Coordinates of C-alpha atoms in Angstrom, one line a residue:
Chain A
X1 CA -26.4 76.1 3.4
X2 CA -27.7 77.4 7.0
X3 CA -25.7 74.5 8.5
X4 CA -21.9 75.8 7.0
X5 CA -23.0 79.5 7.9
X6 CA -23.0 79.1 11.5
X7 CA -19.7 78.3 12.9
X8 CA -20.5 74.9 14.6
X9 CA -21.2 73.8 11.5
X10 CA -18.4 74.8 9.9
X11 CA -16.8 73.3 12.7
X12 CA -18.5 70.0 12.3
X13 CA -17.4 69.7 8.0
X14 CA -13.7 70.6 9.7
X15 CA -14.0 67.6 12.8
X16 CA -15.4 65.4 10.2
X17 CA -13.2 65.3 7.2
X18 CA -10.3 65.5 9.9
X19 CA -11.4 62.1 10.8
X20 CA -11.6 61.0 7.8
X21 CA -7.9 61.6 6.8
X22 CA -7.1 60.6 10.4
X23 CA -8.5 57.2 9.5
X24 CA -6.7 57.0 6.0
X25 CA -3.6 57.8 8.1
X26 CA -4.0 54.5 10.2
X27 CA -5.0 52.2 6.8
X28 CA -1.8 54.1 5.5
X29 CA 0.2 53.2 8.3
X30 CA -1.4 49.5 8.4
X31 CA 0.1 49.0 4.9
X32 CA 3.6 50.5 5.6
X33 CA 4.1 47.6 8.8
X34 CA 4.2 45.5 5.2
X35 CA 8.1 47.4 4.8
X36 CA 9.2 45.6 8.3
X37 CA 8.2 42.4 6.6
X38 CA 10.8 42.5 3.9
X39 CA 11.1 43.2 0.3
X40 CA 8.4 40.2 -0.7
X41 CA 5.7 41.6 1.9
X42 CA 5.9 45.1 0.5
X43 CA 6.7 44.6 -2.9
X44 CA 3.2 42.1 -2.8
X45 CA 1.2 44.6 -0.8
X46 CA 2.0 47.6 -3.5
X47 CA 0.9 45.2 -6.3
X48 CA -1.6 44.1 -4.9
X49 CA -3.3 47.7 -4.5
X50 CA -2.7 49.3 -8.0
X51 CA -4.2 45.9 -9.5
X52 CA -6.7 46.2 -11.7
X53 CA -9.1 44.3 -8.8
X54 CA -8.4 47.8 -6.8
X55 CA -8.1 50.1 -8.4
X56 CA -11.8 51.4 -8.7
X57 CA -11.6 50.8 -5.1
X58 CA -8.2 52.9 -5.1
X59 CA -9.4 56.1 -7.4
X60 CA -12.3 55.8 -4.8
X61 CA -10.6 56.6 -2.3
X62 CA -8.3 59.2 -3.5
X63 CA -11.8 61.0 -4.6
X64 CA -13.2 61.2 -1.4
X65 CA -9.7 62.0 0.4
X66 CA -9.0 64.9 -1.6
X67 CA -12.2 65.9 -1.3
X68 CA -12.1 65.7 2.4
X69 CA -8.4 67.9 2.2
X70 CA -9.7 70.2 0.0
X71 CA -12.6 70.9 2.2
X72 CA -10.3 70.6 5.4
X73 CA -7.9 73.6 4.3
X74 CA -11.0 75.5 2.7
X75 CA -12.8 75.3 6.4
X76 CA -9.4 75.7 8.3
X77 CA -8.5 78.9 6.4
X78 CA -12.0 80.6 6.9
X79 CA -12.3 79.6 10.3
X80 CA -8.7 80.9 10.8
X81 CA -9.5 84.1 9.3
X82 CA -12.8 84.6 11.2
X83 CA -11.5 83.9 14.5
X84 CA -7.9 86.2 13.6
X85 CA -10.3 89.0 13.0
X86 CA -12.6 88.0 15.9
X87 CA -9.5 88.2 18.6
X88 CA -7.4 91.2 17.0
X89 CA -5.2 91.2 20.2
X90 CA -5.5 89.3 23.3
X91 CA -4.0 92.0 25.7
X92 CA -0.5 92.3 26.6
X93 CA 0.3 89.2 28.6
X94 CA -1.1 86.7 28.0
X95 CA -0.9 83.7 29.9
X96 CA -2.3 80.0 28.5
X97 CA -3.2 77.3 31.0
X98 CA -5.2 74.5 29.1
X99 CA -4.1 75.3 25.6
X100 CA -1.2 74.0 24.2
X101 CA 1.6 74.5 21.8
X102 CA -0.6 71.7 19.9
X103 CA -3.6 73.4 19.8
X104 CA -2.8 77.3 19.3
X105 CA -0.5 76.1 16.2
X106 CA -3.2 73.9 14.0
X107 CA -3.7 76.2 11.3
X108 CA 0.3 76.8 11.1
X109 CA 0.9 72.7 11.4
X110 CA -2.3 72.5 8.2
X111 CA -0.1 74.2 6.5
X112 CA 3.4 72.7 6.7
X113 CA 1.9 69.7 6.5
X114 CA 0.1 70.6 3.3
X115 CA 4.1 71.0 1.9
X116 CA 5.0 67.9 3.4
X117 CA 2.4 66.1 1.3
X118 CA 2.9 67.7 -1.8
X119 CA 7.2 66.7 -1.5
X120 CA 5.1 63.3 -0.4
X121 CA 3.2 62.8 -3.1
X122 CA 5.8 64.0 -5.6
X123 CA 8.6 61.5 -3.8
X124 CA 6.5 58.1 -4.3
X125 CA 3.2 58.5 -6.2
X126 CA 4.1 60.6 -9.0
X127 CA 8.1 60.4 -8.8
X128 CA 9.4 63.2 -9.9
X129 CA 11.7 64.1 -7.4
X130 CA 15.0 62.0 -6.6
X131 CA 13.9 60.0 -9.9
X132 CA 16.9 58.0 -9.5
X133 CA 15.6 57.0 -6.5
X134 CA 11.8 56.0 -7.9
X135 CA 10.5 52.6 -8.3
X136 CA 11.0 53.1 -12.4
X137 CA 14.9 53.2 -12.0
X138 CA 15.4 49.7 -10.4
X139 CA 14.8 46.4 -11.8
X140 CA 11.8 44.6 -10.7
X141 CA 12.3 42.1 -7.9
X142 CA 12.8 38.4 -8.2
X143 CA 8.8 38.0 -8.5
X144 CA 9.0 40.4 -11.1
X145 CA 7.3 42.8 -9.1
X146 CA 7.7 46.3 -9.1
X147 CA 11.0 47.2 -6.2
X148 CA 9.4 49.6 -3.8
X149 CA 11.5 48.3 -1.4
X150 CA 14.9 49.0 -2.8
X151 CA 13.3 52.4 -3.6
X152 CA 12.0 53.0 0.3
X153 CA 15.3 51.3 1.4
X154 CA 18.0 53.6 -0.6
X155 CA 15.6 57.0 -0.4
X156 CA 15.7 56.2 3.4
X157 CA 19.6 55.9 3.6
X158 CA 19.8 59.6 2.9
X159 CA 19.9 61.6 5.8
X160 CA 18.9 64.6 4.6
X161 CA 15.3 62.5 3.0
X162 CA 15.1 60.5 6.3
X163 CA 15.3 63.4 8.6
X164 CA 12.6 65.1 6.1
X165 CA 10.3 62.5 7.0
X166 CA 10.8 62.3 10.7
X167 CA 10.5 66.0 11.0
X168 CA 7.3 65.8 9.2
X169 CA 5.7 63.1 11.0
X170 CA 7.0 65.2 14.2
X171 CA 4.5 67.8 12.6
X172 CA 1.4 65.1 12.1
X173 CA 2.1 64.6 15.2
X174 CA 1.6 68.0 16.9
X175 CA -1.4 68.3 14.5
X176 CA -3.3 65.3 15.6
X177 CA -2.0 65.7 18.8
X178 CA -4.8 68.3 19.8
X179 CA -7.1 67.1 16.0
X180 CA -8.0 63.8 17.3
X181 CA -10.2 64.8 20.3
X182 CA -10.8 68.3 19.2
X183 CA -12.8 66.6 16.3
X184 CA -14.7 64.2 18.6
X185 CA -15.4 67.6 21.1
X186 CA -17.0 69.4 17.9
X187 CA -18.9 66.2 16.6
X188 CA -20.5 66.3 20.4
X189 CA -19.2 63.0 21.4
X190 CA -17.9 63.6 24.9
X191 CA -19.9 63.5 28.1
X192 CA -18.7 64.5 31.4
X193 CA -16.8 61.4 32.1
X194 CA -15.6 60.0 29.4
X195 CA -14.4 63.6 28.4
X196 CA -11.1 63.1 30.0
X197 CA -10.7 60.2 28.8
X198 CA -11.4 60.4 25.2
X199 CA -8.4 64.1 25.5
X200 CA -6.1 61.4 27.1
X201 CA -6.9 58.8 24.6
X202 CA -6.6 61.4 20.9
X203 CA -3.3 62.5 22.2
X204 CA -2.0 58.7 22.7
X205 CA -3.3 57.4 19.4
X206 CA -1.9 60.9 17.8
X207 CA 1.8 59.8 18.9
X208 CA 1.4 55.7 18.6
X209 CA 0.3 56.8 15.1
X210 CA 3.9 60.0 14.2
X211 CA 5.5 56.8 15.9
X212 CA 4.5 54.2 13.9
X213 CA 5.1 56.4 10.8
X214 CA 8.9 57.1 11.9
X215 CA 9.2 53.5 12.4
X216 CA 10.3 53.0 8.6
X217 CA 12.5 55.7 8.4
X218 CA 14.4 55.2 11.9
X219 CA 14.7 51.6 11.2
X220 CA 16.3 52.2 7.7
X221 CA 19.0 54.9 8.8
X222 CA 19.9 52.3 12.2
X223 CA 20.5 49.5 9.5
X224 CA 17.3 47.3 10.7
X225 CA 16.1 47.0 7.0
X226 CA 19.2 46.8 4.6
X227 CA 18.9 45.4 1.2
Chain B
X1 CA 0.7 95.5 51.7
X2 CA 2.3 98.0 48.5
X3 CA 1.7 97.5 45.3
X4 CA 3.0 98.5 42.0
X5 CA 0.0 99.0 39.4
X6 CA 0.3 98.9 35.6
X7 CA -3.5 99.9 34.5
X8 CA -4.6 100.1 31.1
X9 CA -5.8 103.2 30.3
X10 CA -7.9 104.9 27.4
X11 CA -9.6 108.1 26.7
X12 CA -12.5 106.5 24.3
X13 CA -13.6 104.1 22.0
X14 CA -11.5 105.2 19.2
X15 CA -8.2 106.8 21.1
X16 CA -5.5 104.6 21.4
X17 CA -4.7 103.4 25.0
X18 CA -1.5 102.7 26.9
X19 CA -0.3 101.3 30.4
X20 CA -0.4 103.6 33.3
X21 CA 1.8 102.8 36.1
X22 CA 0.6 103.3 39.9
X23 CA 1.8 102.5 43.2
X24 CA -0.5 102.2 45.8
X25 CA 0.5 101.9 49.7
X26 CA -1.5 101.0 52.9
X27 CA -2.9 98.7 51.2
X28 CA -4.7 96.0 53.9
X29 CA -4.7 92.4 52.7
X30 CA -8.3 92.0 53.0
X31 CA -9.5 94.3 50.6
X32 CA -10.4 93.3 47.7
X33 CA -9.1 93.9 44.0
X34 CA -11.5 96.4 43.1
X35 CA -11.3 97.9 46.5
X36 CA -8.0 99.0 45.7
X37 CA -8.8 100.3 42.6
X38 CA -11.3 102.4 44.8
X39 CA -8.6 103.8 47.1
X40 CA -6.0 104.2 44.0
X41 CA -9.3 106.5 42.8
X42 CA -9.6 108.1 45.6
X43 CA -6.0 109.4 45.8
X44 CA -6.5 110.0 42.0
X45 CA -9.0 112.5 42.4
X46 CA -7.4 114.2 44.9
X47 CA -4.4 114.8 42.9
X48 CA -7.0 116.2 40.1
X49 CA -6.4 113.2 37.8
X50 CA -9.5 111.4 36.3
X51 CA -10.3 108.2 37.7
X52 CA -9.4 105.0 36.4
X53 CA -12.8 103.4 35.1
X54 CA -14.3 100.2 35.7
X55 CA -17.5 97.9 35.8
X56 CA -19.0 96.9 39.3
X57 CA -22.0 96.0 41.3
X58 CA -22.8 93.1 43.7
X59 CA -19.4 92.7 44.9
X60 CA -19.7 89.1 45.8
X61 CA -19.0 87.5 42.7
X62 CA -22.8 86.8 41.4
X63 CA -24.0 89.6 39.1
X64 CA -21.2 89.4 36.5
X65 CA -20.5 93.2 36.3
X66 CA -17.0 92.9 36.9
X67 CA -14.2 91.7 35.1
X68 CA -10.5 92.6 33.8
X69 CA -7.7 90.9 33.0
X70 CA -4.8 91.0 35.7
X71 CA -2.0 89.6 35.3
X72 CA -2.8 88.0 31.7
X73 CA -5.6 86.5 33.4
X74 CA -9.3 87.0 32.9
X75 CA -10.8 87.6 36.2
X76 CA -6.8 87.2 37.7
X77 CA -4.9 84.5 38.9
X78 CA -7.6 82.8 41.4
X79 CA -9.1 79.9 39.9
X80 CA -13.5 80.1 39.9
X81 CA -13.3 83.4 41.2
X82 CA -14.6 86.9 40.2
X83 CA -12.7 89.7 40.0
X84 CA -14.3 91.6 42.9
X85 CA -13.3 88.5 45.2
X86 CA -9.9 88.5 44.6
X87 CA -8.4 89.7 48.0
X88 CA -4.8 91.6 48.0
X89 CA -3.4 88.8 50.1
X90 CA -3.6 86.7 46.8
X91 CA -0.7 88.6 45.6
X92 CA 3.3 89.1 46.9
X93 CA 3.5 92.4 48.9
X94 CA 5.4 94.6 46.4
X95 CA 4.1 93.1 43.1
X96 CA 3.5 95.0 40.5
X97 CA -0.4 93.8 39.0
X98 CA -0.8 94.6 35.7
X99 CA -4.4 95.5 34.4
X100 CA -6.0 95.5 31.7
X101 CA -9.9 95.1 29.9
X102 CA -11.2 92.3 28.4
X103 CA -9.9 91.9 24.8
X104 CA -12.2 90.7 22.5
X105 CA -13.5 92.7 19.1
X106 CA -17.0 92.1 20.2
X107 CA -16.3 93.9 23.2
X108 CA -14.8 97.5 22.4
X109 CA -13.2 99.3 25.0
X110 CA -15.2 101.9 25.7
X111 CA -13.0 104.0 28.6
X112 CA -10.1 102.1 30.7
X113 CA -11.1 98.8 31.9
X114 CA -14.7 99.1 30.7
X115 CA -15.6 97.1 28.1
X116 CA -19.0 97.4 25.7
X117 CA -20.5 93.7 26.6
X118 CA -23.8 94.0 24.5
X119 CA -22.6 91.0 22.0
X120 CA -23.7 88.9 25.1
X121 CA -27.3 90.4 25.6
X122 CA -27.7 90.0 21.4
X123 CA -27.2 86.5 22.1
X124 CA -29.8 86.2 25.3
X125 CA -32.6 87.9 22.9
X126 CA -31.7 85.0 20.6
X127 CA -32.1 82.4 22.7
X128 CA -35.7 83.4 23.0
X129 CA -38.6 82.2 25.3
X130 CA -39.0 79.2 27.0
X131 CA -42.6 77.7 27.4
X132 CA -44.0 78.0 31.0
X133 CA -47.7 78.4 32.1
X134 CA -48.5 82.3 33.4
X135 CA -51.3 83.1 35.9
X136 CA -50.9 80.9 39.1
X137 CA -47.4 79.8 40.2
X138 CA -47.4 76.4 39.5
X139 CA -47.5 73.7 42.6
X140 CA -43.0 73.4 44.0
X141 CA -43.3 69.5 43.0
X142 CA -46.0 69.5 39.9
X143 CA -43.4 68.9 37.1
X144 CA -40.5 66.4 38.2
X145 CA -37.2 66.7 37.5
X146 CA -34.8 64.0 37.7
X147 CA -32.6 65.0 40.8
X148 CA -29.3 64.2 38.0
X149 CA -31.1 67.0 35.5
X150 CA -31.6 69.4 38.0
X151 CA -27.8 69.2 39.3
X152 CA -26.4 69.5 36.0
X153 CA -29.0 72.5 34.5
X154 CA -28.3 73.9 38.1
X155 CA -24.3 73.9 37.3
X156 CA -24.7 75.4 33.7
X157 CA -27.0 78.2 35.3
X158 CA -24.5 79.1 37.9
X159 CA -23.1 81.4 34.7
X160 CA -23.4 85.1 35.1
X161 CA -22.5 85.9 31.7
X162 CA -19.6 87.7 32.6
X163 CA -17.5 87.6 29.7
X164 CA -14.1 86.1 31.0
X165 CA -14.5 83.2 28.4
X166 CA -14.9 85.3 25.4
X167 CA -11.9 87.3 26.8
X168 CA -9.3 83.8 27.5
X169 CA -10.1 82.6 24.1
X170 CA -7.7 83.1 21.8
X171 CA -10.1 83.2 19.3
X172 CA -12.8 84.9 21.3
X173 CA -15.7 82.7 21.1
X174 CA -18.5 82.9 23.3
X175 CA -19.4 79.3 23.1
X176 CA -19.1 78.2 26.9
X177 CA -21.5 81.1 27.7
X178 CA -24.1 79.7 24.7
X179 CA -23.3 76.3 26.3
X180 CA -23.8 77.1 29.4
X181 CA -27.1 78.5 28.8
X182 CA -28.3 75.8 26.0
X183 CA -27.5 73.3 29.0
X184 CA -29.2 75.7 31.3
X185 CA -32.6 75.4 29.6
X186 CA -32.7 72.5 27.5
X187 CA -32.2 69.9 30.7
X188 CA -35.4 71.1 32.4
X189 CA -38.8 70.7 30.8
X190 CA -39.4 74.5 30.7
X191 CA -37.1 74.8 28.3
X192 CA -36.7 72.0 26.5
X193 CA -39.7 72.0 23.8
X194 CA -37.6 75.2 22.3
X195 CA -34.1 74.0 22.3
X196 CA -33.5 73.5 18.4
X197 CA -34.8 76.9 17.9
X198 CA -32.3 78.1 20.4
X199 CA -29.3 76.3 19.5
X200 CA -29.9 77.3 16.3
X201 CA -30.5 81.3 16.9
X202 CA -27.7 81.5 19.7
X203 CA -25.2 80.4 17.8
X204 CA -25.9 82.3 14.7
X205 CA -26.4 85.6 16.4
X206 CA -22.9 84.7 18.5
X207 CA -21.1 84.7 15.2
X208 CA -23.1 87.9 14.1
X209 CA -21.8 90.2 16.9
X210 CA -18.4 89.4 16.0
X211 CA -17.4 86.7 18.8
X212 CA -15.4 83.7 17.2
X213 CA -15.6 79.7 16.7
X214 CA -14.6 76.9 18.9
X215 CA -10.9 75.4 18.7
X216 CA -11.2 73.3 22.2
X217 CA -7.9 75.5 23.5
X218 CA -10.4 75.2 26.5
X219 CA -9.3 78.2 27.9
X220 CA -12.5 79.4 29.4
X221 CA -13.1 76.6 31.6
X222 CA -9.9 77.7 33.4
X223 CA -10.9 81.2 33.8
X224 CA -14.7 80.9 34.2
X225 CA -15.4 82.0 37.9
X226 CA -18.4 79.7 38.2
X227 CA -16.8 76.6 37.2
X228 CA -18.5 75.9 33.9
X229 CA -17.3 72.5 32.3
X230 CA -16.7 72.7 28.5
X231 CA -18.4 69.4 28.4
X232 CA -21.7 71.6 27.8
X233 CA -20.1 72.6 24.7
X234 CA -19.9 69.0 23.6
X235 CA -23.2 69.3 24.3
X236 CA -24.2 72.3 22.4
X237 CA -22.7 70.7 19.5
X238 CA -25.0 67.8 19.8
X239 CA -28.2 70.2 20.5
X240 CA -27.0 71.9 17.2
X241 CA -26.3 68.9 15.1
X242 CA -29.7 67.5 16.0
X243 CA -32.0 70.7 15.4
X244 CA -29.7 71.1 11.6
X245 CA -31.2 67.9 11.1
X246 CA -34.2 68.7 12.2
X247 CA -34.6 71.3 10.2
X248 CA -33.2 69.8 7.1
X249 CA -36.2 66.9 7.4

């Protein structure tokens, strides 16, 4: 265990099941572009994955990405700690030039985004909150499949669950914003040029990707996708 | 010039400090920072009031002595430059400076604006040898060195270990200085045969004497007066990644 005592390597655990979930946020958002397809797309897609084809594939993956979260908080919290008690005050004024709201708010962003996924998980993967808005209330769809769409479509029409959702992926985004390159930093990947490069390119793909998640919500509450 | 001073000032270790406030006149725009610290002495000592204290030598921005925060700024407001070369004319005549030691808790305060820096040394002894014949200096040309190695161990040894990164980062690591050192060594073929060993030791004995982990804030890089690129921490990570493996096989 001489690698997770020294703090790069701590660091390294942190950067690397960052990118993992990082990853499973793209596959995730690669399945929700099915919702801009329509009610059979969707519908076919969710099916599809909880099939008895997938699902050793599916309880796979939700091993190894709780895995990767539980060890991602564990990590974040002790390095958070360590480096609190490391820096007890940094002087009276204190003036920041290279880091950013983004970066000197991670821990703070872990956690709300922790609550997020807990009201996430509880919303459409375990439904039990706004039940009367979960796939079990509605009839399946004209495939006989069961109606995620009506159930993304009406949970969406609500303001107050909408602007949840945006806020939240307005927090991913700050997250990832500095996570994304500060992973590849740790891992070693950057050289002197394509350091830059690889800061400008984490903070792009951290927005294209809160973007692409408020895509569903946005295009709900504007009417886009009706039922 | 005039100047209004707020100077950080504490009796001892354990005594609790607070902000003195100065005003120094006649102050000529081509003294430097510590200069006018100097003078502001001067007229303290005459008055019977103990000096303000603080860390010096070479004066020309190579030995690494010096080093406070002014103005919320490690080192002050001049980007890749030491404190001692900060010149008055850098600030607005009638500004009041604010000064104050490097925070970090691996570098107690030990009286005003001096600051116990040992943590760094710890880290040095670490890093250990590197291999080089004794006796007989060797021939200027025997070993080569790629003219692209030498430039880049050249850059990372331009560090003088002064502390201002440990004191910008918010969480008061020390890693640019281990970078900057790890690059130093392990370009050149001195140093290279040992450099798992020492990426290894460094950073171990850097978490041991209190100094913090990495976020990439990359605050150091803007304060460091010699210009040292946190791209050697990239680096660093990599020496360390390949020596845990290393070791593990």
């Amino acid at each position: 265990m001489a690698f997770l005592s020294n703090p790069i390597g701590k660091k390294m655990l942190m950067a690397l099941t960052g990118v993992i979930l990082f990853l499973f946020l793209v596959a995730h958002l690669l399945g929700n572009t099915t919702v801009l397809g329509g009610p059979g797309w969707i519908n076919a897609y969710a099916e599809h994955i909880h099939s008895a084809m997938f699902a050793p594939l599916l309880w796979a993956a939700r091993v190894v990405l709780l895995a990767c979260l539980g060890l991602h908080i564990a990590l974040g919290t002790l390095l958070f700690l360590e480096n609190t008690k490391a820096a007890p005050t940094k002087g009276t004024f204190v003036t920041y030039k290279e880091a950013g709201l983004s970066s000197r708010t991670m821990f703070y962003t872990g956690l709300l985004i922790l609550a997020y996924l807990i009201y996430h998980l509880l919303h459409f993967t375990l439904h039990s909150v706004h039940t009367s808005l979960s796939v079990s209330a509605f009839p399946p769809d004209a495939e006989g499949r069961p109606d995620l769409f009506r159930s993304i479509a009406l949970s969406f029409q609500r303001p107050g669950i909408a602007g949840t959702y945006l806020l939240a992926m307005a927090i991913v985004c700050l997250h990832t914003f500095h996570g994304v390159f500060s992973s590849l930093q740790t891992l070693g990947l950057p050289g002197k040029a394509s350091l830059p490069v690889l800061k400008r390119a984490g903070q792009v793909l951290a927005t294209l990707l809160a973007a692409g998640f408020a895509l569903v919500p946005v295009a709900v509450l504007t009417g886009w996708i009706n039922l | 010039m005039r100047f209004h001073l707020k100077v950080w000032r504490q009796e001892g270790p354990e005594a609790p400090g607070r902000f003195f406030d100065y005003d120094v006149d006649d102050v000529i725009p081509e003294m430097s920072l510590l200069e006018m610290l100097d003078k502001l002495n001067e007229e303290l000592i005459k008055k019977g009031t103990p000096p303000i204290v603080f860390e010096s030598d070479c004066r020309e921005g190579i030995c690494g002595t010096c080093g406070m925060v002014v103005n919320g700024s490690a080192h002050g407001p001049q980007p890749k430059t030491t404190t001692c070369e900060i010149r008055m004319r850098h600030f607005q005549d009638g500004e009041t400076i604010t000064i104050e030691p490097f925070r970090a808790a691996a570098f107690p305060v030990q009286k005003d604006l001096l600051v116990e820096r040992a943590g760094l040394d710890k880290v040095i002894q670490a890093g250990g040898y590197t291999s080089a014949y004794t006796g007989t200096h060797a021939d200027a040309n025997a070993i080569l060195v790629p003219k692209d190695d030498q430039e880049y161990a050249m850059d990372a040894a331009a560090c003088i270990g002064c502390g201002a990164c440990v004191a910008a980062c918010p969480n008061s690591s020390a890693m640019l200085f281990v970078a900057a050192k790890i690059a130093h060594l392990g370009t050149l073929p001195q140093g290279m045969p040992e450099e798992p060993k020492r990426a290894l030791s460094m950073t171990e004995v850097m978490q041991e004497e209190g100094f913090g982990a990495c976020s990439n804030h990359f605050e150091c890089q803007a304060v460091c007066p010699k210009g040292i690129q946190v791209e050697t921490i990239a680096r660093l990570n990599r020496a360390f990644l390949k020596a845990s493996l290393k070791r593990r096989a």
